[in-house]
Short mmCIF file of C-alpha atoms in Angstrom, two decimals:
data_model
loop_
_atom_site.label_atom_id
_atom_site.label_comp_id
_atom_site.label_asym_id
_atom_site.label_seq_id
_atom_site.Cartn_x
_atom_site.Cartn_y
_atom_site.Cartn_z
CA MET D 59 -34.82 -12.76 -82.34
CA LYS D 60 -31.71 -14.27 -81.98
CA LEU D 61 -29.70 -10.61 -82.14
CA ILE D 62 -31.34 -9.95 -78.43
CA GLY D 63 -27.91 -10.52 -77.11
CA ILE D 64 -26.57 -7.63 -79.16
CA LEU D 65 -29.76 -5.45 -77.21
CA ILE D 66 -28.93 -7.01 -74.09
CA ILE D 67 -24.92 -5.77 -74.30
CA VAL D 68 -26.04 -2.29 -75.53
CA ILE D 69 -28.71 -1.88 -72.30
CA GLY D 70 -26.12 -3.25 -69.81
CA PHE D 71 -23.32 -1.23 -71.03
CA ILE D 72 -25.54 1.67 -71.47
CA LEU D 73 -27.04 0.95 -68.04
CA LYS D 74 -23.09 0.58 -66.80
CA LEU D 75 -23.57 -2.95 -65.16
CA ASP D 76 -21.40 -5.32 -64.05
CA THR D 77 -19.94 -6.01 -67.57
CA ILE D 78 -18.86 -9.77 -67.23
CA ALA D 79 -22.27 -10.62 -65.77
CA VAL D 80 -24.09 -8.76 -68.56
CA VAL D 81 -21.85 -10.53 -71.05
CA LEU D 82 -23.02 -13.92 -69.52
CA VAL D 83 -26.34 -12.86 -69.28
CA ALA D 84 -26.44 -12.07 -73.81
CA GLY D 85 -24.64 -15.62 -74.16
CA ILE D 86 -27.26 -17.37 -72.40
CA VAL D 87 -30.05 -15.77 -73.47
CA THR D 88 -29.06 -15.90 -77.37
CA GLY D 89 -28.65 -19.65 -76.56
CA LEU D 90 -31.53 -20.00 -75.16
CA VAL D 91 -33.49 -18.12 -77.97
CA GLY D 92 -31.13 -19.91 -80.63
CA GLY D 93 -32.71 -23.23 -79.38
CA LEU D 94 -29.85 -24.54 -77.62
CA GLY D 95 -30.44 -26.39 -73.76
CA PHE D 96 -29.04 -24.92 -70.76
CA THR D 97 -26.37 -27.38 -70.04
CA GLU D 98 -25.45 -27.11 -73.55
CA ILE D 99 -24.85 -23.21 -73.62
CA LEU D 100 -22.77 -24.25 -70.04
CA SER D 101 -20.50 -26.70 -71.85
CA THR D 102 -20.37 -24.40 -75.11
CA LEU D 103 -19.48 -21.48 -72.57
CA GLY D 104 -16.67 -23.76 -70.67
CA GLU D 105 -14.98 -25.22 -73.47
CA ALA D 106 -14.48 -21.86 -75.44
CA PHE D 107 -12.78 -20.41 -72.50
CA ILE D 108 -10.68 -23.40 -72.02
CA ASN D 109 -9.46 -22.88 -75.67
CA THR D 110 -8.76 -19.53 -75.48
CA ARG D 111 -7.07 -19.56 -72.29
CA TYR D 112 -4.02 -18.08 -74.15
CA MET D 113 -5.81 -14.57 -74.28
CA THR D 114 -5.35 -14.18 -70.69
CA ILE D 115 -1.41 -15.44 -70.81
CA PHE D 116 -0.45 -11.72 -69.77
CA LEU D 117 -0.77 -12.79 -66.30
CA LEU D 118 2.76 -14.16 -66.34
CA THR D 119 3.94 -10.63 -67.01
CA LEU D 120 2.11 -9.20 -64.25
CA PRO D 121 5.02 -10.20 -61.72
CA VAL D 122 7.76 -8.40 -63.84
CA ILE D 123 5.97 -5.23 -64.36
CA GLY D 124 5.00 -5.02 -61.01
CA ILE D 125 8.50 -5.34 -59.82
CA LEU D 126 9.34 -3.13 -62.46
CA GLU D 127 7.18 -0.93 -60.94
CA ARG D 128 8.00 -0.82 -57.60
CA ASN D 129 11.55 0.02 -58.54
CA GLY D 130 10.89 3.48 -60.63
CA LEU D 131 9.86 2.33 -64.00
CA ARG D 132 7.00 4.84 -64.90
CA GLU D 133 9.40 7.41 -62.79
CA ARG D 134 12.24 6.51 -65.03
CA ALA D 135 9.88 6.48 -68.19
CA ALA D 136 8.55 10.21 -66.83
CA TYR D 137 12.21 11.44 -66.23
CA LEU D 138 13.02 11.15 -69.69
CA ILE D 139 10.15 12.54 -71.49
CA LYS D 140 10.86 15.35 -69.08
CA LYS D 141 14.31 16.17 -70.35
CA LEU D 142 12.99 16.58 -74.24
CA ASN D 143 12.59 20.12 -73.70
CA SER D 144 9.09 20.67 -75.05
CA MET D 145 9.12 22.76 -78.17
CA THR D 146 5.76 23.51 -79.40
CA ALA D 147 2.54 21.64 -77.80
CA GLY D 148 1.70 20.04 -80.79
CA LYS D 149 5.53 18.50 -80.93
CA VAL D 150 5.03 17.51 -77.23
CA LEU D 151 2.05 15.42 -78.30
CA MET D 152 3.34 13.66 -81.62
CA ILE D 153 6.68 12.56 -79.03
CA TYR D 154 4.07 11.29 -76.84
CA VAL D 155 2.29 9.24 -79.45
CA PHE D 156 5.72 7.97 -80.53
CA ILE D 157 6.49 6.59 -77.15
CA ARG D 158 3.33 5.16 -76.29
CA GLU D 159 3.24 3.54 -79.51
CA VAL D 160 6.54 1.95 -79.12
CA ALA D 161 5.76 0.82 -75.86
CA ALA D 162 2.26 -0.58 -76.88
CA ALA D 163 4.28 -2.86 -79.28
CA LEU D 164 6.37 -3.71 -76.77
CA SER D 165 3.40 -4.40 -74.34
CA LEU D 166 4.96 -2.23 -71.97
CA ARG D 167 2.34 -0.93 -69.75
CA LEU D 168 3.52 2.81 -69.45
CA GLY D 169 1.41 5.51 -70.16
CA GLY D 170 -2.67 5.99 -69.05
CA HIS D 171 -4.49 9.01 -68.54
CA VAL D 172 -4.33 8.72 -65.04
CA GLN D 173 -0.73 7.68 -64.74
CA PHE D 174 1.50 10.15 -67.56
CA ILE D 175 -1.39 12.54 -69.59
CA ARG D 176 -2.62 14.36 -66.53
CA PRO D 177 0.31 14.61 -64.38
CA LEU D 178 3.09 14.75 -67.16
CA ILE D 179 1.64 15.31 -70.76
CA LEU D 180 -1.02 18.12 -70.45
CA PRO D 181 1.60 20.08 -68.28
CA MET D 182 3.80 19.97 -70.85
CA ALA D 183 1.99 20.89 -73.57
CA GLN D 184 0.84 23.60 -71.95
CA GLY D 185 3.96 24.88 -70.45
CA ALA D 186 4.88 24.25 -74.38
CA ALA D 187 1.90 26.61 -75.23
CA GLU D 188 2.29 29.31 -72.53
CA ASN D 189 5.93 30.46 -73.30
CA LYS D 190 4.75 30.85 -76.91
CA TYR D 191 1.21 32.56 -76.47
CA GLY D 192 1.22 34.04 -72.98
CA GLN D 193 -1.22 33.39 -70.62
CA LEU D 194 -3.74 31.09 -72.41
CA SER D 195 -7.39 31.19 -72.96
CA GLU D 196 -10.09 28.82 -71.66
CA ALA D 197 -10.78 28.04 -75.36
CA GLN D 198 -7.43 27.01 -75.75
CA LEU D 199 -6.82 25.10 -72.52
CA GLU D 200 -10.39 22.91 -73.49
CA GLN D 201 -8.68 22.22 -76.84
CA LEU D 202 -5.38 21.38 -75.41
CA LYS D 203 -7.01 19.07 -72.99
CA GLY D 204 -8.87 17.17 -75.62
CA TYR D 205 -5.93 16.58 -78.23
CA SER D 206 -3.68 15.80 -75.01
CA ALA D 207 -6.02 12.70 -73.97
CA SER D 208 -6.30 11.57 -77.33
CA ALA D 209 -2.72 11.44 -77.43
CA GLU D 210 -2.56 8.30 -75.11
CA ASN D 211 -5.54 6.63 -77.33
CA TYR D 212 -4.12 6.84 -80.59
CA GLY D 213 -0.91 5.14 -79.12
CA ASN D 214 -2.54 3.04 -77.38
CA PHE D 215 -5.09 1.56 -79.91
CA TYR D 216 -2.90 1.53 -83.21
CA GLY D 217 0.28 0.29 -81.29
CA GLN D 218 -0.86 -2.52 -79.09
CA ASN D 219 -1.10 -5.23 -81.89
CA VAL D 220 2.26 -5.15 -82.88
CA PHE D 221 2.60 -6.83 -79.64
CA ILE D 222 2.73 -10.82 -80.45
CA ALA D 223 0.52 -11.71 -77.15
CA SER D 224 -1.91 -8.86 -77.26
CA GLY D 225 -5.33 -9.19 -76.36
CA GLY D 226 -6.66 -7.77 -80.12
CA VAL D 227 -3.58 -10.63 -81.75
CA LEU D 228 -5.04 -13.43 -79.31
CA LEU D 229 -8.66 -12.46 -80.18
CA VAL D 230 -8.35 -12.09 -84.35
CA VAL D 231 -6.27 -15.85 -84.39
CA GLY D 232 -8.82 -17.34 -81.71
CA THR D 233 -12.16 -15.41 -83.40
CA LEU D 234 -10.93 -16.83 -86.66
CA ASP D 235 -9.86 -20.13 -85.56
CA GLU D 236 -13.48 -20.34 -83.92
CA LEU D 237 -14.66 -19.86 -87.99
CA GLY D 238 -12.77 -22.69 -89.12
CA ILE D 239 -9.82 -20.39 -90.58
CA THR D 240 -5.97 -20.89 -88.89
CA VAL D 241 -3.54 -17.79 -88.61
CA THR D 242 -0.56 -17.40 -86.44
CA PRO D 243 0.20 -14.82 -83.76
CA LEU D 244 3.05 -13.48 -85.65
CA ALA D 245 1.59 -13.07 -88.76
CA VAL D 246 -1.05 -10.94 -87.63
CA SER D 247 1.41 -8.73 -85.02
CA LYS D 248 3.41 -8.36 -88.58
CA ALA D 249 0.06 -7.43 -90.54
CA ALA D 250 -0.75 -4.81 -87.42
CA ILE D 251 2.69 -2.78 -88.45
CA PRO D 252 1.42 -0.38 -91.40
CA VAL D 253 -1.43 0.50 -89.62
CA ALA D 254 0.95 1.47 -86.67
CA ILE D 255 3.12 3.69 -88.54
CA ILE D 256 -0.27 5.58 -90.78
CA ALA D 257 -1.80 6.06 -87.12
CA PHE D 258 1.47 8.27 -86.13
CA LEU D 259 1.75 9.68 -89.30
CA VAL D 260 -2.28 10.85 -88.72
CA ALA D 261 -1.95 12.19 -85.19
CA VAL D 262 1.19 14.63 -86.34
CA VAL D 263 -0.50 16.13 -89.19
CA GLN D 264 -3.51 16.53 -86.54
CA TYR D 265 -1.14 18.03 -84.16
CA TYR D 266 0.79 20.54 -86.22
CA LEU D 267 -3.11 21.35 -87.04
CA LEU D 268 -2.88 21.76 -83.65
CA ASP D 269 -0.59 24.22 -83.21
CA LYS D 270 -1.79 26.33 -86.22
CA LYS D 271 -5.13 26.04 -84.50
CA LEU D 272 -3.65 27.61 -81.18
CA THR D 273 -2.06 30.60 -83.23
CA ARG D 274 -5.45 31.32 -84.86
CA LEU D 275 -7.46 31.13 -81.55
CA GLN D 276 -4.65 33.55 -80.00
CA THR D 277 -4.66 36.22 -82.78
CA VAL D 278 -8.53 36.05 -82.71
CA GLN D 279 -8.15 36.55 -78.54
CA ASN D 280 -5.66 39.55 -78.96
CA GLN D 281 -8.31 41.21 -81.51
CA ASN D 282 -11.32 40.76 -79.09
CA THR D 283 -8.91 42.47 -76.32
CA SER D 284 -7.83 45.31 -78.31
CA THR D 285 -11.52 46.00 -79.78
CA ASN D 286 -12.27 45.70 -76.09
CA ILE D 287 -10.16 48.66 -74.86
CA THR D 288 -10.65 50.70 -77.96
CA ASN D 289 -14.79 50.17 -76.75
CA ARG D 290 -13.95 51.39 -73.47
CA ASN D 291 -12.01 53.89 -74.56
CA GLU D 292 -14.81 55.29 -76.37
CA VAL D 293 -17.22 55.13 -73.23
CA GLU D 294 -14.65 57.19 -71.24
CA MET M 9 6.19 -30.08 -77.83
CA VAL M 10 4.47 -27.09 -78.20
CA ASP M 11 1.58 -28.24 -76.55
CA ILE M 12 3.10 -29.51 -73.66
CA LEU M 13 5.03 -26.33 -72.91
CA LEU M 14 1.66 -24.42 -73.79
CA GLU M 15 -0.22 -26.37 -70.94
CA GLY M 16 3.06 -25.63 -68.58
CA ILE M 17 2.06 -22.09 -69.61
CA TYR M 18 -1.31 -21.76 -68.87
CA ILE M 19 -0.43 -23.74 -65.20
CA LEU M 20 2.20 -20.87 -64.62
CA ALA M 21 -0.79 -18.57 -65.43
CA GLY M 22 -2.97 -20.43 -63.32
CA PHE M 23 -0.21 -19.82 -60.69
CA VAL M 24 -0.31 -16.30 -61.06
CA SER M 25 -4.10 -16.04 -60.50
CA LEU M 26 -4.01 -18.39 -57.43
CA MET M 27 -1.18 -16.57 -55.65
CA ALA M 28 -3.66 -13.52 -56.19
CA GLY M 29 -6.60 -15.53 -54.69
CA ILE M 30 -3.97 -16.74 -51.61
CA MET M 31 -2.70 -12.99 -51.30
CA ALA M 32 -6.35 -11.74 -50.80
CA PHE M 33 -7.06 -14.37 -48.14
CA LYS M 34 -3.98 -13.29 -46.27
CA ASP M 35 -4.82 -9.64 -46.71
CA GLU M 36 -6.85 -8.84 -43.42
CA ASN M 37 -7.84 -5.01 -44.73
CA HIS M 38 -9.54 -6.81 -47.57
CA PRO M 39 -12.65 -5.08 -48.18
CA LYS M 40 -14.10 -7.99 -49.92
CA ARG M 41 -11.15 -10.91 -48.81
CA ILE M 42 -14.05 -13.88 -49.07
CA GLY M 43 -15.65 -13.38 -52.83
CA THR M 44 -12.01 -11.94 -53.85
CA THR M 45 -10.28 -14.94 -53.04
CA ILE M 46 -12.63 -17.16 -54.62
CA PHE M 47 -12.72 -15.24 -57.92
CA TRP M 48 -8.76 -15.38 -58.37
CA GLY M 49 -8.66 -18.79 -56.43
CA LEU M 50 -11.42 -20.67 -58.95
CA LEU M 51 -9.55 -18.59 -61.83
CA GLY M 52 -6.24 -20.15 -61.32
CA LEU M 53 -8.02 -23.84 -60.98
CA ILE M 54 -9.51 -23.12 -64.16
CA PHE M 55 -6.42 -22.11 -65.68
CA ILE M 56 -4.42 -25.31 -64.25
CA PHE M 57 -7.18 -28.02 -64.79
CA GLY M 58 -9.55 -26.40 -67.10
CA PRO M 59 -8.57 -29.30 -69.79
CA TYR M 60 -9.40 -32.30 -67.38
CA VAL M 61 -12.70 -31.79 -66.25
CA PRO M 62 -16.28 -31.45 -68.17
CA PRO M 63 -16.95 -28.51 -69.71
CA VAL M 64 -20.19 -28.30 -68.21
CA LEU M 65 -18.53 -27.40 -65.12
CA ILE M 66 -16.46 -24.75 -66.22
CA GLY M 67 -19.50 -23.19 -67.36
CA SER M 68 -21.06 -23.07 -64.05
CA LEU M 69 -17.98 -21.62 -62.63
CA LEU M 70 -17.69 -19.08 -65.41
CA LEU M 71 -21.30 -18.08 -63.80
CA PHE M 72 -20.21 -18.41 -60.21
CA MET M 73 -17.82 -15.72 -60.96
CA GLY M 74 -20.23 -13.81 -62.89
CA PHE M 75 -22.74 -13.55 -60.08
CA LEU M 76 -19.50 -12.27 -57.69
CA THR M 77 -18.39 -10.03 -59.84
CA ALA M 78 -21.91 -8.52 -60.09
CA THR M 79 -22.80 -8.59 -56.44
CA LYS M 80 -19.41 -6.94 -56.19
CA GLN M 81 -17.43 -9.44 -54.15
CA VAL M 82 -13.88 -8.95 -56.17
CA THR M 83 -12.08 -5.90 -55.38
CA PHE M 84 -8.74 -4.75 -54.81
CA GLY M 85 -7.20 -5.25 -51.39
CA SER M 86 -4.24 -3.49 -49.11
CA LEU M 87 -0.93 -4.39 -51.08
CA LYS M 88 1.16 -1.75 -51.59
CA ASN M 89 3.21 -0.55 -54.24
CA SER M 90 6.68 0.89 -52.54
CA THR M 91 6.56 4.57 -51.57
CA GLU M 92 7.13 7.58 -54.16
CA GLU M 93 10.82 8.26 -52.55
CA PHE M 94 11.77 4.76 -52.93
CA ARG M 95 10.70 4.73 -56.53
CA GLU M 96 12.05 8.08 -57.68
CA GLU M 97 15.34 7.20 -55.36
CA LYS M 98 15.73 3.78 -57.67
CA ALA M 99 14.50 5.01 -60.70
CA LYS M 100 17.86 7.36 -60.45
CA GLN M 101 20.11 4.50 -59.75
CA VAL M 102 19.00 1.83 -61.80
CA GLY M 103 18.73 4.46 -64.75
CA ASN M 104 17.51 3.06 -67.96
CA LYS M 105 18.66 -0.24 -67.22
CA ILE M 106 14.98 -0.36 -65.67
CA PHE M 107 13.97 -1.05 -69.08
CA VAL M 108 15.39 -4.17 -70.07
CA PRO M 109 13.59 -6.98 -68.68
CA ALA M 110 10.51 -5.06 -69.60
CA LEU M 111 11.89 -5.23 -73.32
CA SER M 112 12.83 -8.97 -73.19
CA ILE M 113 9.72 -9.73 -73.05
CA ALA M 114 8.63 -8.51 -76.49
CA VAL M 115 12.50 -9.40 -77.61
CA VAL M 116 12.37 -13.25 -76.72
CA ALA M 117 8.72 -13.68 -77.45
CA PHE M 118 8.52 -12.34 -80.99
CA GLY M 119 12.68 -13.63 -81.30
CA VAL M 120 10.95 -17.58 -80.48
CA ALA M 121 7.82 -17.20 -82.75
CA GLN M 122 10.43 -15.79 -85.31
CA PHE M 123 13.41 -17.96 -85.55
CA THR M 124 11.76 -21.41 -83.73
CA SER M 125 8.50 -23.63 -84.21
CA LEU M 126 7.55 -23.08 -80.86
CA GLY M 127 4.88 -20.08 -81.61
CA GLY M 128 4.69 -16.30 -79.74
CA LEU M 129 2.64 -17.95 -77.26
CA VAL M 130 5.41 -20.06 -76.03
CA GLY M 131 7.60 -17.09 -76.69
CA LEU M 132 5.66 -15.32 -74.39
CA GLY M 133 5.80 -17.44 -71.33
CA PHE M 134 9.60 -17.90 -72.17
CA GLY M 135 9.90 -14.06 -72.27
CA ALA M 136 7.68 -13.55 -69.26
CA ILE M 137 10.42 -15.62 -66.94
CA ILE M 138 13.60 -14.46 -68.43
CA ALA M 139 12.51 -11.06 -67.91
CA THR M 140 11.52 -11.98 -64.07
CA ALA M 141 15.10 -12.99 -63.29
CA PHE M 142 16.55 -10.35 -64.80
CA ALA M 143 14.47 -7.75 -63.02
CA LEU M 144 15.57 -9.37 -60.23
CA LEU M 145 19.04 -9.49 -60.78
CA THR M 146 19.22 -5.81 -62.22
CA THR M 147 16.97 -4.20 -59.42
CA LYS M 148 18.33 -6.16 -56.82
CA THR M 149 14.52 -6.95 -55.73
CA ASN M 150 13.42 -9.52 -53.18
CA VAL M 151 12.21 -12.55 -54.83
CA LYS M 152 9.14 -12.65 -52.29
CA TYR M 153 7.88 -9.62 -54.35
CA VAL M 154 7.33 -11.53 -57.38
CA SER M 155 3.84 -12.80 -55.80
CA HIS M 156 3.34 -9.52 -53.85
CA ASP M 157 3.59 -7.24 -57.10
CA GLY M 158 1.64 -9.99 -59.59
CA SER M 159 -0.92 -9.74 -57.29
CA ARG M 160 -1.07 -6.18 -56.73
CA LEU M 161 -1.25 -5.85 -60.39
CA LEU M 162 -3.88 -8.72 -61.39
CA GLN M 163 -6.26 -7.34 -58.31
CA GLN M 164 -5.69 -3.64 -60.02
CA VAL M 165 -6.86 -4.80 -63.26
CA GLY M 166 -9.33 -6.89 -61.68
CA SER M 167 -12.10 -9.19 -62.79
CA ALA M 168 -12.06 -7.30 -66.35
CA SER M 169 -8.89 -9.13 -67.17
CA ILE M 170 -11.22 -12.41 -68.37
CA LEU M 171 -12.83 -10.54 -70.27
CA PRO M 172 -11.67 -10.77 -73.72
CA GLN M 173 -11.87 -15.07 -73.24
CA LEU M 174 -15.13 -14.07 -71.80
CA LEU M 175 -16.36 -12.51 -75.28
CA ALA M 176 -14.50 -15.07 -77.43
CA ALA M 177 -17.16 -17.41 -75.55
CA LEU M 178 -19.69 -15.46 -76.26
CA GLY M 179 -18.79 -15.21 -79.90
CA ALA M 180 -18.74 -18.64 -79.84
CA LEU M 181 -22.28 -18.96 -78.30
CA PHE M 182 -23.34 -16.60 -80.74
CA ASN M 183 -22.10 -18.40 -83.81
CA ALA M 184 -24.04 -21.88 -81.81
CA ALA M 185 -27.16 -19.86 -82.10
CA GLY M 186 -27.11 -18.63 -85.63
CA VAL M 187 -26.60 -14.74 -85.06
CA GLY M 188 -24.04 -14.22 -87.39
CA LYS M 189 -26.16 -16.03 -90.12
CA VAL M 190 -28.78 -13.70 -89.21
CA ILE M 191 -26.68 -10.42 -89.73
CA SER M 192 -24.92 -11.61 -92.83
CA ASP M 193 -28.34 -12.39 -94.54
CA GLY M 194 -29.26 -9.03 -93.21
CA ILE M 195 -26.25 -7.41 -94.87
CA SER M 196 -26.67 -9.51 -98.65
CA GLY M 197 -29.77 -7.82 -99.14
CA ILE M 198 -27.82 -4.42 -99.04
CA ILE M 199 -24.07 -5.08 -100.88
CA PRO M 200 -23.84 -6.79 -104.07
CA GLU M 201 -22.36 -10.44 -103.62
CA GLY M 202 -18.91 -10.88 -105.44
CA ASN M 203 -17.94 -7.62 -104.89
CA ILE M 204 -14.92 -7.44 -102.90
CA LEU M 205 -14.61 -3.45 -102.25
CA ALA M 206 -18.38 -3.44 -101.02
CA GLY M 207 -17.40 -6.65 -98.93
CA VAL M 208 -14.74 -4.96 -97.56
CA ILE M 209 -16.25 -1.33 -96.77
CA ALA M 210 -19.24 -3.64 -95.11
CA TYR M 211 -16.63 -5.23 -92.68
CA CYS M 212 -14.25 -2.21 -91.77
CA VAL M 213 -17.68 0.50 -91.46
CA GLY M 214 -19.74 -2.70 -89.89
CA MET M 215 -16.70 -2.97 -87.31
CA ALA M 216 -16.59 1.14 -86.77
CA LEU M 217 -20.34 1.14 -86.11
CA PHE M 218 -21.15 -1.65 -83.96
CA THR M 219 -18.26 -0.92 -81.73
CA MET M 220 -19.71 2.78 -81.19
CA ILE M 221 -22.70 1.36 -80.32
CA MET M 222 -21.74 -1.81 -78.39
CA GLY M 223 -18.55 0.60 -76.93
CA ASN M 224 -16.25 -2.50 -77.24
CA ALA M 225 -14.62 -3.34 -80.23
CA PHE M 226 -13.70 -6.60 -78.84
CA ALA M 227 -17.39 -7.79 -78.01
CA ALA M 228 -18.13 -6.51 -81.88
CA PHE M 229 -15.10 -8.41 -83.65
CA ALA M 230 -17.29 -12.12 -82.62
CA VAL M 231 -20.04 -10.69 -84.11
CA ILE M 232 -19.03 -8.66 -87.18
CA THR M 233 -16.34 -11.16 -88.17
CA ALA M 234 -18.87 -14.34 -88.39
CA GLY M 235 -22.08 -12.31 -89.95
CA VAL M 236 -19.87 -10.13 -92.16
CA GLY M 237 -16.49 -10.78 -92.67
CA LEU M 238 -16.66 -14.12 -93.12
CA PRO M 239 -19.08 -14.40 -96.37
CA PHE M 240 -17.55 -10.54 -98.15
CA VAL M 241 -14.24 -10.84 -96.59
CA PHE M 242 -12.86 -14.01 -96.37
CA ALA M 243 -14.83 -16.48 -98.55
CA GLN M 244 -13.63 -13.82 -101.72
CA GLY M 245 -10.23 -15.23 -100.53
CA ALA M 246 -8.94 -12.80 -98.08
CA ASN M 247 -5.41 -12.49 -96.06
CA PRO M 248 -6.62 -13.86 -92.85
CA ALA M 249 -3.87 -12.20 -90.85
CA VAL M 250 -4.26 -8.61 -92.63
CA ALA M 251 -8.11 -8.43 -92.60
CA GLY M 252 -8.49 -9.56 -89.45
CA VAL M 253 -6.19 -7.26 -87.68
CA LEU M 254 -7.25 -4.25 -89.99
CA ALA M 255 -11.41 -5.31 -88.70
CA LEU M 256 -9.99 -4.93 -85.44
CA THR M 257 -8.93 -1.59 -85.78
CA ALA M 258 -11.58 -0.39 -88.05
CA GLY M 259 -13.56 -1.19 -84.84
CA TYR M 260 -10.69 0.60 -82.96
CA CYS M 261 -12.22 4.05 -85.17
CA GLY M 262 -15.27 3.20 -83.81
CA THR M 263 -14.12 3.11 -80.19
CA LEU M 264 -12.20 6.85 -80.73
CA MET M 265 -15.76 8.10 -81.83
CA THR M 266 -18.46 6.76 -78.91
CA PRO M 267 -19.29 8.08 -75.26
CA MET M 268 -20.20 4.30 -75.04
CA ALA M 269 -16.26 3.83 -74.71
CA ALA M 270 -16.00 5.43 -71.07
CA ASN M 271 -12.87 4.28 -70.24
CA PHE M 272 -11.32 5.88 -73.26
CA ASN M 273 -13.43 8.92 -73.94
CA VAL M 274 -15.46 10.28 -70.64
CA VAL M 275 -13.46 9.31 -67.82
CA PRO M 276 -10.29 11.00 -69.12
CA ALA M 277 -12.54 14.37 -69.85
CA ALA M 278 -12.79 14.10 -65.96
CA ILE M 279 -9.84 13.83 -65.29
CA LEU M 280 -8.74 16.37 -66.82
CA GLU M 281 -11.49 18.49 -66.01
CA THR M 282 -12.88 19.68 -69.31
CA LYS M 283 -15.68 21.44 -69.73
CA ASN M 284 -17.39 20.06 -72.39
CA LYS M 285 -17.62 15.99 -71.34
CA ASN M 286 -17.39 15.05 -75.15
CA ARG M 287 -14.30 17.31 -75.82
CA VAL M 288 -11.52 13.74 -76.06
CA ILE M 289 -14.62 12.78 -78.48
CA ILE M 290 -14.78 15.73 -80.50
CA SER M 291 -10.88 16.20 -80.77
CA GLN M 292 -10.86 12.37 -82.10
CA VAL M 293 -13.26 12.51 -84.86
CA PRO M 294 -11.19 13.59 -87.83
CA VAL M 295 -8.63 11.07 -86.80
CA ALA M 296 -11.06 8.59 -86.75
CA PHE M 297 -12.69 9.68 -90.26
CA THR M 298 -9.31 9.40 -91.86
CA MET M 299 -8.04 5.93 -90.43
CA LEU M 300 -11.42 4.36 -91.38
CA VAL M 301 -10.76 5.58 -94.91
CA ILE M 302 -7.49 4.29 -94.53
CA HIS M 303 -8.35 0.96 -93.19
CA ILE M 304 -10.87 0.29 -96.47
CA VAL M 305 -7.81 1.33 -98.86
CA LEU M 306 -5.14 -0.81 -96.67
CA MET M 307 -7.88 -4.15 -96.46
CA TYR M 308 -8.46 -3.53 -100.27
CA THR M 309 -4.43 -3.64 -101.35
CA LEU M 310 -2.71 -5.69 -98.54
CA ALA M 311 -5.34 -8.42 -98.27
CA PHE M 312 -5.79 -9.25 -101.80
#
């Protein structure tokens, strides 16, 4: 019965209801089921919110990021990425994961599927693949799209906690603090470094295999076209 | 000393939010002008005056803010970024120097945390202030854009920016209501007590599974850490910084595999116009599995 809050969150997220409202309702219902009074629930909520203000300290970095965006931060980053003359599709993605991880580790809000993957990275990967294989088949392009989107997620997820005041680091500090365990943000962010490096290496392996896969798809496709031609010839 | 500096930093952060409220109010073309003004205004006031008012009041204000977001009263207004031509031109003119202010945030934050006793949060505050000054100088931008662009970005990120804080508060409520205990009682029947490897596997896999269900590693972290991490990993002497951050990224392995994390998996598939709407997840499953196994190995070897 006490787990009803979790159920509320799952249902709320599935129905795509407003996230903040869902979280608040889940908290209140869980409190009531757990035998807390309504006032007690509100003050627990309020006190925890004040104690965790440091999680939203990134507000302070918004003006400077906004000013840099106004002056072409993304455009400059895009220019630098474009200068890396594309080699193979896989290598384009490896380089993007690397850049994305380093940016995340430095709290730079570069990247994003809308801002980088669709307008820049996918076309670069596609261009590199077309240089090598000619016109891509639908299956190849579909693969390439999935892998391009994944590069953004790998870099973002596994790089971000290296930054000392990232949401994730502060969540770890705050949650453990609630449970009576004290850690510093610096210790947590340093502990995130091994995973960041390993995630990059795993991504490199996957994108190396992607290049192999594209070649294989190409060979299959070529065989199919040649069989088609042979068939047609036979009919004729 | 650190506390005073931190309080000052919260006040500055409060001003950023307050400014977003004021800019929303002045924005004649804002579709939800009043609701947006109230939301950011209240958040700013909570940041500035929070410690001096009764927690019950803060809790009530949060409920009201939740009501505003649920009724879609908090939206993006008409604050503009510069034009594309201007940005292209400036990018050429300023060159790679544009990265210096951005880098200085992280460098200053890390430096202060590593070499002084002020801590990373104060460091971030210093970093942000120094970087803003740097940015204005190197790009020769008018000071008025500090509030304009700060507000623009905050309205863009939207009400979701308070989500981590709310999820932490949710964790506090779950603890007070004894949710962690229910989960750990359920788990203790399955895994042998006193076995470190079993505890580590339960914590990492629990994070990944629960994140897949909830679609959010942050929400899962509060619940699973109280229910599984505390009794089966931390109580056995794990290094809290190492085990904590590994548990969180073990949760991200779940994020890579679930359509519930729509923003990372489903929306990008739509943006890239894939035929299969689960294409992004399909590409990520092998890496997610590999990383999950690596997390278990790392937590077992590095945290103990």
